mmCIF file of C-alpha atoms in Angstrom:
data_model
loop_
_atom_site.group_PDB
_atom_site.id
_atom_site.type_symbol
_atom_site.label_atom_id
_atom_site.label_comp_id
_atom_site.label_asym_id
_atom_site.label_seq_id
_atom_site.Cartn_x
_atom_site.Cartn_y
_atom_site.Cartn_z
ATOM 1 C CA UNK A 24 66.681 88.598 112.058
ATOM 2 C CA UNK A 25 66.777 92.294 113.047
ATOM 3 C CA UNK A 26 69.874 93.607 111.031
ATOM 4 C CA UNK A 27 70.851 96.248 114.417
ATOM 5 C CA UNK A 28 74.474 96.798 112.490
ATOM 6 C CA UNK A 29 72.613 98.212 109.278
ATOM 7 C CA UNK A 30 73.006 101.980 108.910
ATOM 8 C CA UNK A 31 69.936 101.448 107.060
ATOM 9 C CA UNK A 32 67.783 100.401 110.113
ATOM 10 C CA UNK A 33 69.199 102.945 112.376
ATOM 11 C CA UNK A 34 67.032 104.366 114.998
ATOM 12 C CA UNK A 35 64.160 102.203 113.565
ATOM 13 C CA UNK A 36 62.949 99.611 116.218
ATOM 14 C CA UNK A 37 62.418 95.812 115.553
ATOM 15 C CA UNK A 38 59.213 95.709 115.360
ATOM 16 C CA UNK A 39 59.059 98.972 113.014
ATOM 17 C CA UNK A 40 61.299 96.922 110.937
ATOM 18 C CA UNK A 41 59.452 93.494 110.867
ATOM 19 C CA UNK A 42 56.354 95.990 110.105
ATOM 20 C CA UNK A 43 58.186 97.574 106.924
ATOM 21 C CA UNK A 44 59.771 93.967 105.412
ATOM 22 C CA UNK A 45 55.869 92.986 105.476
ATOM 23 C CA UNK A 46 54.588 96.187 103.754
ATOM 24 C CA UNK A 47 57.766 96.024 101.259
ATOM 25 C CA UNK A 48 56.723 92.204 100.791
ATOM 26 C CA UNK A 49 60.693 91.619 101.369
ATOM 27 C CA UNK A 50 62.239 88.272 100.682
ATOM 28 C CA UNK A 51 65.426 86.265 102.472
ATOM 29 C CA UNK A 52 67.887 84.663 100.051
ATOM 30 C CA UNK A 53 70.536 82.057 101.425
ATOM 31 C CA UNK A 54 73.868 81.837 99.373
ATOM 32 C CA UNK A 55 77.951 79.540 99.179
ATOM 33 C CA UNK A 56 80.407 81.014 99.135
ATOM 34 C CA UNK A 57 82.051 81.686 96.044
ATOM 35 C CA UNK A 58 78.280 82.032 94.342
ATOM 36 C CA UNK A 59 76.681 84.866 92.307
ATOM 37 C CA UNK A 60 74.771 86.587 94.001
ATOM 38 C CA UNK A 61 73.651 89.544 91.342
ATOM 39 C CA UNK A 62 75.093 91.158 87.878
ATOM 40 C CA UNK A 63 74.467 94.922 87.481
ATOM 41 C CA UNK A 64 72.949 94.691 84.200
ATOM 42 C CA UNK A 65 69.694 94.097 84.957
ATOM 43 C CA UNK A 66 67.631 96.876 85.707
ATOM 44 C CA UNK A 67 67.004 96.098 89.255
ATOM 45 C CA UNK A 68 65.229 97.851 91.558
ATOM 46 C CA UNK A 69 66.122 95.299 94.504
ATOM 47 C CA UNK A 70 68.495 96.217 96.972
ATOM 48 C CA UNK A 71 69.859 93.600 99.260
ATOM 49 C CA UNK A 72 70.644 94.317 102.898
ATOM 50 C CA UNK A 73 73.700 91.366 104.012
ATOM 51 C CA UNK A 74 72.171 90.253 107.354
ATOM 52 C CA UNK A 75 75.332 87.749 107.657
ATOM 53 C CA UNK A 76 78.377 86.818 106.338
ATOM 54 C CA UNK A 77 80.769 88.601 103.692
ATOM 55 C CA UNK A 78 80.054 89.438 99.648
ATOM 56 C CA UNK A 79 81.925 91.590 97.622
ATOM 57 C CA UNK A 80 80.841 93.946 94.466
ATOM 58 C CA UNK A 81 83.409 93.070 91.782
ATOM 59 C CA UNK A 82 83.815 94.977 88.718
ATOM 60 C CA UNK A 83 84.803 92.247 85.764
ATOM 61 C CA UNK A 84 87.064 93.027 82.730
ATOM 62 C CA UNK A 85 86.812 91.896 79.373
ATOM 63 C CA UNK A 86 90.366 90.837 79.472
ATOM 64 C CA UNK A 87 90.245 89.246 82.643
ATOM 65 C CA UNK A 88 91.135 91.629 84.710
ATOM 66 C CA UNK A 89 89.306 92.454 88.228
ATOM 67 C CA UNK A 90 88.978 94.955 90.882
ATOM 68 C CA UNK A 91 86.901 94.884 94.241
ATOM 69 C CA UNK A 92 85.001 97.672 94.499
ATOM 70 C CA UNK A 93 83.216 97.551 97.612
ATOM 71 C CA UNK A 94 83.269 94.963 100.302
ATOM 72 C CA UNK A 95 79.994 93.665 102.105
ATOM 73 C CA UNK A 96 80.026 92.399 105.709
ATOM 74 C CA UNK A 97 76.700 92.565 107.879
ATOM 75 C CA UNK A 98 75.046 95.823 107.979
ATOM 76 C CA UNK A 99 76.266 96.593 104.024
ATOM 77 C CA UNK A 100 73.587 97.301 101.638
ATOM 78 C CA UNK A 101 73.823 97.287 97.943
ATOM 79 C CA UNK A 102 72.177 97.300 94.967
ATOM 80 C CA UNK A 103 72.444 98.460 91.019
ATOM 81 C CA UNK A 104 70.387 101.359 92.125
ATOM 82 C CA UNK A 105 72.808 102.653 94.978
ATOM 83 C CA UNK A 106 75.659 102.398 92.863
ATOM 84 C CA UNK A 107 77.608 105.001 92.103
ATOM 85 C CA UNK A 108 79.728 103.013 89.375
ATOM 86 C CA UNK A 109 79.097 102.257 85.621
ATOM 87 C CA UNK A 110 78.930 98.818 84.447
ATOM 88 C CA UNK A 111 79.246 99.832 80.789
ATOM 89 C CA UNK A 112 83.511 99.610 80.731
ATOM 90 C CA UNK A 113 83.162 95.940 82.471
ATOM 91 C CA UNK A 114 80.249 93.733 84.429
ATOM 92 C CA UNK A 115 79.452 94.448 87.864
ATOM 93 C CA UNK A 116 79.078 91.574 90.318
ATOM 94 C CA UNK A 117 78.451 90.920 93.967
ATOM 95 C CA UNK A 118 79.989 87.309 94.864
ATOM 96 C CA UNK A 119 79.451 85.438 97.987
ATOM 97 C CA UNK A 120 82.767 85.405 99.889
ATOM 98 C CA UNK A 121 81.425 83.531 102.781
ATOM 99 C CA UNK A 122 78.468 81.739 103.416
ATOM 100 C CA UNK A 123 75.704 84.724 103.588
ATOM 101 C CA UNK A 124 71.950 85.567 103.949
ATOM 102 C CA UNK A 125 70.593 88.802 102.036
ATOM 103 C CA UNK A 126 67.348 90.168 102.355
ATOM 104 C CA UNK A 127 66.145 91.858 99.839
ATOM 105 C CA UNK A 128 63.561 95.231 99.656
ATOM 106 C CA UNK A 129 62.236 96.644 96.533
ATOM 107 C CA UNK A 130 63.649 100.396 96.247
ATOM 108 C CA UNK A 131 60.801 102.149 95.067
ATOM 109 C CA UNK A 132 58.685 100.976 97.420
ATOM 110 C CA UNK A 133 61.001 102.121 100.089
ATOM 111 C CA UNK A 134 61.314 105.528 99.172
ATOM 112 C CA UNK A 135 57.970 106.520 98.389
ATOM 113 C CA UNK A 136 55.832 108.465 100.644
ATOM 114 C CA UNK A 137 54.259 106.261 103.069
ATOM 115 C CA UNK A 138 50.053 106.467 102.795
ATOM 116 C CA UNK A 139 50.117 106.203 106.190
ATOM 117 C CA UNK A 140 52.713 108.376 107.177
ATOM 118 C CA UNK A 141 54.481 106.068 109.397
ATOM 119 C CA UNK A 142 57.302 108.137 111.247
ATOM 120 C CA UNK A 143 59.617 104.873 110.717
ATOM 121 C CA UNK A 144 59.548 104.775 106.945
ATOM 122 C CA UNK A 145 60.286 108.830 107.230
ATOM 123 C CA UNK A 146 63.326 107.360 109.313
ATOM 124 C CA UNK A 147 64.144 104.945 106.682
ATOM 125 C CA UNK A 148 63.768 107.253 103.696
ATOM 126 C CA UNK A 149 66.583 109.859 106.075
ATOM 127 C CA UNK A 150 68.393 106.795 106.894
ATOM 128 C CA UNK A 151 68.531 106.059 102.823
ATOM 129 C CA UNK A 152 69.920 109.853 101.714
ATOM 130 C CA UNK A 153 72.639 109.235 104.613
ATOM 131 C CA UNK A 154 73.616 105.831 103.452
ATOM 132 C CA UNK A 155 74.180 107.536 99.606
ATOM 133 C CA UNK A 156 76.277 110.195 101.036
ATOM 134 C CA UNK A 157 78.480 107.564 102.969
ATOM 135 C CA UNK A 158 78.786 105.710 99.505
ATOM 136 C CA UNK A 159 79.807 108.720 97.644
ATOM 137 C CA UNK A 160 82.389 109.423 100.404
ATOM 138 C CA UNK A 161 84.064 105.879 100.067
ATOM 139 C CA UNK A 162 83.621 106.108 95.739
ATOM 140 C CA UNK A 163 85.678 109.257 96.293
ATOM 141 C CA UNK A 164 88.282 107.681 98.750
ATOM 142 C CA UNK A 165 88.564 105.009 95.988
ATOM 143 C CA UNK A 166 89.241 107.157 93.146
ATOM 144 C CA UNK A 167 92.409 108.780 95.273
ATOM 145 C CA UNK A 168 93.996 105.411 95.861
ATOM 146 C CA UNK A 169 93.290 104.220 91.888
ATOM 147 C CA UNK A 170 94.498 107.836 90.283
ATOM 148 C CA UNK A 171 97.977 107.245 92.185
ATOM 149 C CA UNK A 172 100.403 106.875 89.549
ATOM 150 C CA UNK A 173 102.249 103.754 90.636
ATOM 151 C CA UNK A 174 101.783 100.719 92.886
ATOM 152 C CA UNK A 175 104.055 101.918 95.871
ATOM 153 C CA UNK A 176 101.520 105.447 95.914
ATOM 154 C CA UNK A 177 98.638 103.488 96.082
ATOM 155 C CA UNK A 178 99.613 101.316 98.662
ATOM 156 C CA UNK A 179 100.962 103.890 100.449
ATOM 157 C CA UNK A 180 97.444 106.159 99.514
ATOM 158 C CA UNK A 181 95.377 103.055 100.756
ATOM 159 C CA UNK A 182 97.161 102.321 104.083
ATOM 160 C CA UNK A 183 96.737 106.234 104.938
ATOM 161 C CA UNK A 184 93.338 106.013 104.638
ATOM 162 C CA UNK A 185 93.151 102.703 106.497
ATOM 163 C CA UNK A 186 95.291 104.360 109.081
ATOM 164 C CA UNK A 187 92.645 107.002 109.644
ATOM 165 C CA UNK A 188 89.957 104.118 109.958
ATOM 166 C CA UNK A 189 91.276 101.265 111.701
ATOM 167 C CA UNK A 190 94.371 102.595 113.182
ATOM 168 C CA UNK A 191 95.091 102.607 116.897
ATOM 169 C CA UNK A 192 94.949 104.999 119.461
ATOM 170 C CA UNK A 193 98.468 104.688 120.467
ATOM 171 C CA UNK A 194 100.432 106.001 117.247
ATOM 172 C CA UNK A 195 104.186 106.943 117.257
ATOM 173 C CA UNK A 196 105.762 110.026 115.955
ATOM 174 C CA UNK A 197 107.029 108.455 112.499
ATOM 175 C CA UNK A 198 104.868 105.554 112.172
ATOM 176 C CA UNK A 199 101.081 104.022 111.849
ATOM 177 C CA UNK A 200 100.014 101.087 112.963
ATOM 178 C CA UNK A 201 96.682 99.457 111.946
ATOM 179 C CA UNK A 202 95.008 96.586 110.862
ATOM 180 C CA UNK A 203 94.343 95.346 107.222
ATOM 181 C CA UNK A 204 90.586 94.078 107.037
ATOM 182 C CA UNK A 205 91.229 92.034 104.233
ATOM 183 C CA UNK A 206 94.072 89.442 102.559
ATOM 184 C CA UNK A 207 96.447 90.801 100.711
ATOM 185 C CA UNK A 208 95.508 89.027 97.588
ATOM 186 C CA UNK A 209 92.392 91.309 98.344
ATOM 187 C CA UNK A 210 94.430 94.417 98.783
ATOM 188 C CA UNK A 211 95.616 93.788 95.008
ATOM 189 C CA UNK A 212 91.895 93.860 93.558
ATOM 190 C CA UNK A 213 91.591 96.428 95.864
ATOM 191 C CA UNK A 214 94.118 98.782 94.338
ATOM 192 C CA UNK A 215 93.556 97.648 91.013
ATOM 193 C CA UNK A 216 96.929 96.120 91.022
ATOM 194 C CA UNK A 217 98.300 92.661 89.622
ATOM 195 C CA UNK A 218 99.364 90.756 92.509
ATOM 196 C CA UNK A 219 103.325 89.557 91.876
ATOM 197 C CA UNK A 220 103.993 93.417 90.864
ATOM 198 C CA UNK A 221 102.117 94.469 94.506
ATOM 199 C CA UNK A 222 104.164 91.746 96.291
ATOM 200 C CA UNK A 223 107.042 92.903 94.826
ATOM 201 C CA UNK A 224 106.477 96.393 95.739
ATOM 202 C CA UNK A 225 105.699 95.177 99.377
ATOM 203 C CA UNK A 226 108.944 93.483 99.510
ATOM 204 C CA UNK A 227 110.645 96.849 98.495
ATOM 205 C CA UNK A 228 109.302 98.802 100.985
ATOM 206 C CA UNK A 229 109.674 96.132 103.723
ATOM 207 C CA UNK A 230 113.521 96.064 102.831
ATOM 208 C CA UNK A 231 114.176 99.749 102.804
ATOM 209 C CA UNK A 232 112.527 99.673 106.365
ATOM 210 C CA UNK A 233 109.045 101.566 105.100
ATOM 211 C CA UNK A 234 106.507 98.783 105.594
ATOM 212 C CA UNK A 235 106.369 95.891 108.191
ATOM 213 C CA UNK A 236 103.478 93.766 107.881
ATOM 214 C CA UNK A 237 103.115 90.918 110.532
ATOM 215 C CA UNK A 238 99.725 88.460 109.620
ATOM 216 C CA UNK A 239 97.409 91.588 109.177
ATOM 217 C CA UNK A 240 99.119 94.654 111.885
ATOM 218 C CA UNK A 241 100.637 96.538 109.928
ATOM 219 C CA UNK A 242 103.383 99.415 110.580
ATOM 220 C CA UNK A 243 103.570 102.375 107.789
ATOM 221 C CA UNK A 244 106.681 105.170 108.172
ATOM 222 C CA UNK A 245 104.812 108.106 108.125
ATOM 223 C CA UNK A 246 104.856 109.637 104.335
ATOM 224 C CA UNK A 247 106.250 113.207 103.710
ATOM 225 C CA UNK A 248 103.379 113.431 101.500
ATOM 226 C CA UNK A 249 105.737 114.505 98.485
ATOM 227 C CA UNK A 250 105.651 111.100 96.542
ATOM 228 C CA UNK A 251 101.717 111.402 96.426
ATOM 229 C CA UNK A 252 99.858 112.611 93.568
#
Protein backbone atom coordinates (compact mmCIF):
# COMPACT_ATOMS: atom_id res chain seq x y z
CA UNK A 1 0.00 0.00 0.00
CA UNK A 2 1.42 3.31 -1.30
CA UNK A 3 0.96 5.67 1.80
CA UNK A 4 0.04 8.97 -0.97
CA UNK A 5 -1.23 10.99 2.41
CA UNK A 6 2.38 10.65 4.04
CA UNK A 7 4.30 13.94 4.04
CA UNK A 8 7.04 11.57 4.16
CA UNK A 9 6.48 10.10 0.62
CA UNK A 10 5.75 13.35 -0.96
CA UNK A 11 6.73 13.86 -4.48
CA UNK A 12 8.26 10.31 -4.39
CA UNK A 13 6.42 7.97 -6.92
CA UNK A 14 5.08 4.40 -6.10
CA UNK A 15 7.34 2.61 -7.52
CA UNK A 16 10.33 4.85 -6.03
CA UNK A 17 8.70 3.95 -2.86
CA UNK A 18 8.19 0.11 -3.26
CA UNK A 19 12.03 0.44 -4.49
CA UNK A 20 13.16 2.17 -1.07
CA UNK A 21 10.88 -0.27 1.50
CA UNK A 22 13.02 -3.12 -0.37
CA UNK A 23 16.46 -1.41 0.03
CA UNK A 24 15.39 -0.32 3.78
CA UNK A 25 14.30 -4.13 4.17
CA UNK A 26 10.97 -2.45 5.74
CA UNK A 27 8.45 -4.56 7.56
CA UNK A 28 4.30 -4.26 7.89
CA UNK A 29 2.93 -4.73 11.41
CA UNK A 30 -0.96 -5.29 11.91
CA UNK A 31 -2.38 -4.09 15.36
CA UNK A 32 -6.33 -3.91 17.88
CA UNK A 33 -7.22 -1.40 18.94
CA UNK A 34 -6.49 -0.52 22.32
CA UNK A 35 -2.87 -2.49 21.84
CA UNK A 36 0.74 -1.31 22.40
CA UNK A 37 2.15 -0.58 19.76
CA UNK A 38 5.80 0.85 21.08
CA UNK A 39 7.35 2.35 24.54
CA UNK A 40 9.99 5.10 24.06
CA UNK A 41 12.51 3.55 26.14
CA UNK A 42 14.08 1.48 23.95
CA UNK A 43 16.62 2.86 21.90
CA UNK A 44 14.90 2.49 18.65
CA UNK A 45 15.94 3.43 15.56
CA UNK A 46 12.53 2.27 13.83
CA UNK A 47 10.17 4.70 12.78
CA UNK A 48 6.72 3.63 11.86
CA UNK A 49 4.78 5.26 9.04
CA UNK A 50 0.55 4.59 10.02
CA UNK A 51 -0.62 3.44 6.54
CA UNK A 52 -4.28 3.05 8.20
CA UNK A 53 -6.24 3.63 10.98
CA UNK A 54 -5.65 5.91 14.20
CA UNK A 55 -2.74 5.54 17.19
CA UNK A 56 -1.89 7.96 19.56
CA UNK A 57 1.65 8.82 21.40
CA UNK A 58 0.72 8.96 25.10
CA UNK A 59 2.95 10.24 27.67
CA UNK A 60 2.25 7.96 31.06
CA UNK A 61 2.59 9.27 34.68
CA UNK A 62 3.80 7.62 37.58
CA UNK A 63 0.73 8.60 39.41
CA UNK A 64 -1.58 7.76 36.85
CA UNK A 65 -1.94 10.57 35.21
CA UNK A 66 -1.95 10.91 31.17
CA UNK A 67 -1.69 13.29 28.40
CA UNK A 68 -1.93 12.73 24.50
CA UNK A 69 0.75 14.11 22.95
CA UNK A 70 0.39 13.61 19.41
CA UNK A 71 -2.33 11.94 17.49
CA UNK A 72 -1.64 9.46 14.48
CA UNK A 73 -4.10 9.04 11.59
CA UNK A 74 -2.77 7.82 8.04
CA UNK A 75 0.06 9.70 6.69
CA UNK A 76 1.56 10.29 10.58
CA UNK A 77 4.95 9.07 11.19
CA UNK A 78 6.58 8.55 14.47
CA UNK A 79 9.18 7.18 16.19
CA UNK A 80 11.54 7.61 19.54
CA UNK A 81 13.97 9.15 17.18
CA UNK A 82 11.59 11.99 15.77
CA UNK A 83 10.52 12.90 19.04
CA UNK A 84 10.93 15.96 20.31
CA UNK A 85 9.74 14.93 23.97
CA UNK A 86 11.60 13.32 26.97
CA UNK A 87 10.46 10.16 28.36
CA UNK A 88 12.57 10.54 31.51
CA UNK A 89 9.53 12.57 33.72
CA UNK A 90 6.96 9.62 32.55
CA UNK A 91 6.85 6.60 29.72
CA UNK A 92 6.10 7.37 26.29
CA UNK A 93 3.63 5.20 24.39
CA UNK A 94 1.93 4.96 21.04
CA UNK A 95 -1.49 2.90 21.53
CA UNK A 96 -3.64 1.60 18.85
CA UNK A 97 -6.88 3.63 18.88
CA UNK A 98 -8.36 1.86 15.99
CA UNK A 99 -7.58 -1.07 14.21
CA UNK A 100 -4.17 0.01 12.28
CA UNK A 101 -1.30 -1.18 9.98
CA UNK A 102 2.30 0.48 10.50
CA UNK A 103 5.11 -0.02 8.42
CA UNK A 104 8.07 0.33 9.74
CA UNK A 105 11.75 1.77 8.15
CA UNK A 106 14.94 1.72 9.97
CA UNK A 107 16.10 5.54 10.41
CA UNK A 108 19.58 5.31 9.76
CA UNK A 109 19.27 3.63 6.85
CA UNK A 110 16.98 6.26 5.57
CA UNK A 111 19.02 9.11 6.05
CA UNK A 112 22.24 8.06 4.91
CA UNK A 113 23.66 8.96 1.65
CA UNK A 114 22.39 6.71 -0.91
CA UNK A 115 25.54 4.64 -2.81
CA UNK A 116 23.69 5.04 -5.64
CA UNK A 117 22.58 8.38 -5.48
CA UNK A 118 19.04 7.76 -6.19
CA UNK A 119 17.29 11.28 -6.64
CA UNK A 120 14.21 9.67 -4.59
CA UNK A 121 16.05 8.90 -1.38
CA UNK A 122 17.56 12.73 -1.81
CA UNK A 123 13.66 13.44 -1.87
CA UNK A 124 13.09 11.40 1.12
CA UNK A 125 16.04 12.62 3.17
CA UNK A 126 14.32 16.67 2.19
CA UNK A 127 11.04 15.20 2.81
CA UNK A 128 12.54 13.95 6.46
CA UNK A 129 14.14 17.66 7.59
CA UNK A 130 10.51 19.06 6.55
CA UNK A 131 8.59 16.53 8.49
CA UNK A 132 10.99 17.58 11.84
CA UNK A 133 10.26 21.14 11.30
CA UNK A 134 6.39 20.43 11.10
CA UNK A 135 6.88 18.44 14.47
CA UNK A 136 8.69 21.17 16.17
CA UNK A 137 5.93 23.58 15.00
CA UNK A 138 3.05 21.44 16.61
CA UNK A 139 5.59 20.65 20.06
CA UNK A 140 5.58 24.45 20.18
CA UNK A 141 1.74 24.92 19.60
CA UNK A 142 1.47 22.35 22.46
CA UNK A 143 3.53 24.01 24.94
CA UNK A 144 1.17 27.39 24.48
CA UNK A 145 -2.01 25.50 25.23
CA UNK A 146 -0.22 23.45 28.44
CA UNK A 147 1.66 26.83 29.93
CA UNK A 148 -1.99 28.48 30.12
CA UNK A 149 -2.58 28.98 33.63
CA UNK A 150 -6.05 27.53 34.05
CA UNK A 151 -8.44 25.14 32.30
CA UNK A 152 -10.83 27.84 30.72
CA UNK A 153 -7.22 29.47 28.94
CA UNK A 154 -6.35 26.36 27.62
CA UNK A 155 -9.44 25.50 26.20
CA UNK A 156 -9.88 28.66 24.99
CA UNK A 157 -5.78 28.56 23.73
CA UNK A 158 -6.61 25.10 22.05
CA UNK A 159 -9.86 26.00 20.20
CA UNK A 160 -7.90 29.19 18.72
CA UNK A 161 -5.52 27.18 17.31
CA UNK A 162 -8.06 24.64 16.08
CA UNK A 163 -9.92 27.59 14.71
CA UNK A 164 -6.96 28.51 12.55
CA UNK A 165 -6.79 24.75 11.33
CA UNK A 166 -10.07 23.36 10.88
CA UNK A 167 -12.23 26.34 10.98
CA UNK A 168 -14.53 27.37 8.16
CA UNK A 169 -14.41 29.73 5.57
CA UNK A 170 -17.50 31.49 6.51
CA UNK A 171 -16.58 33.05 10.07
CA UNK A 172 -18.68 35.80 11.81
CA UNK A 173 -17.49 38.97 13.30
CA UNK A 174 -17.52 37.72 17.10
CA UNK A 175 -17.41 34.12 16.69
CA UNK A 176 -15.45 30.80 15.28
CA UNK A 177 -16.82 27.99 14.19
CA UNK A 178 -14.89 24.71 13.62
CA UNK A 179 -14.74 21.25 14.10
CA UNK A 180 -13.16 19.24 17.05
CA UNK A 181 -11.15 16.19 15.50
CA UNK A 182 -11.32 14.33 18.50
CA UNK A 183 -13.84 13.36 21.70
CA UNK A 184 -13.86 15.42 24.29
CA UNK A 185 -12.63 12.91 26.73
CA UNK A 186 -9.63 13.32 24.21
CA UNK A 187 -9.60 17.05 24.44
CA UNK A 188 -8.91 16.49 28.34
CA UNK A 189 -5.59 14.36 27.71
CA UNK A 190 -5.14 16.75 25.24
CA UNK A 191 -4.89 19.77 27.49
CA UNK A 192 -3.48 17.95 30.21
CA UNK A 193 -6.63 18.44 32.09
CA UNK A 194 -8.74 16.02 34.45
CA UNK A 195 -11.90 15.49 32.77
CA UNK A 196 -14.96 16.44 35.45
CA UNK A 197 -12.87 19.84 36.13
CA UNK A 198 -12.79 20.37 31.93
CA UNK A 199 -16.53 19.47 31.79
CA UNK A 200 -17.19 21.69 34.33
CA UNK A 201 -15.38 24.47 32.79
CA UNK A 202 -17.27 23.67 29.46
CA UNK A 203 -20.48 23.98 31.20
CA UNK A 204 -19.37 27.50 32.46
CA UNK A 205 -18.61 28.86 29.39
CA UNK A 206 -21.63 27.30 27.60
CA UNK A 207 -23.89 29.09 30.29
CA UNK A 208 -22.37 32.51 30.14
CA UNK A 209 -23.00 32.20 26.28
CA UNK A 210 -18.97 31.75 25.37
CA UNK A 211 -18.94 28.18 24.06
CA UNK A 212 -21.66 26.14 22.16
CA UNK A 213 -20.64 22.80 21.26
CA UNK A 214 -23.20 20.69 19.20
CA UNK A 215 -21.72 16.71 18.62
CA UNK A 216 -18.24 18.04 17.42
CA UNK A 217 -19.11 21.96 15.54
CA UNK A 218 -18.20 23.99 17.72
CA UNK A 219 -18.88 27.94 18.14
CA UNK A 220 -16.07 30.03 20.22
CA UNK A 221 -16.92 34.05 21.07
CA UNK A 222 -14.04 35.52 19.78
CA UNK A 223 -11.40 36.17 22.84
CA UNK A 224 -10.16 39.77 23.58
CA UNK A 225 -6.97 38.08 24.01
CA UNK A 226 -6.56 39.68 27.62
CA UNK A 227 -7.37 36.46 29.70
CA UNK A 228 -4.43 34.64 27.80
CA UNK A 229 -1.11 34.18 29.15
Amino acid sequence: MFPSSCPLFQDIRPDEYEQMMRCFHAHLKSYRAGQLISTYDSDSRMIGVVLSGEASLVRQYRDGRQLLVERLLPGSVFGEVLSYVSPETGALQVFCVRDASIQYLDYPHLIKRCPKACAHHSQLVSNTIQLLSGKAVEMSERLEILSQRNIHDKLVCCFLLLAAKNGRETQSEDSLTFTLPFSLSTLADYIGADRSAMMREIRKMKDSQELSIVKRTVHLRKPDGSRLA
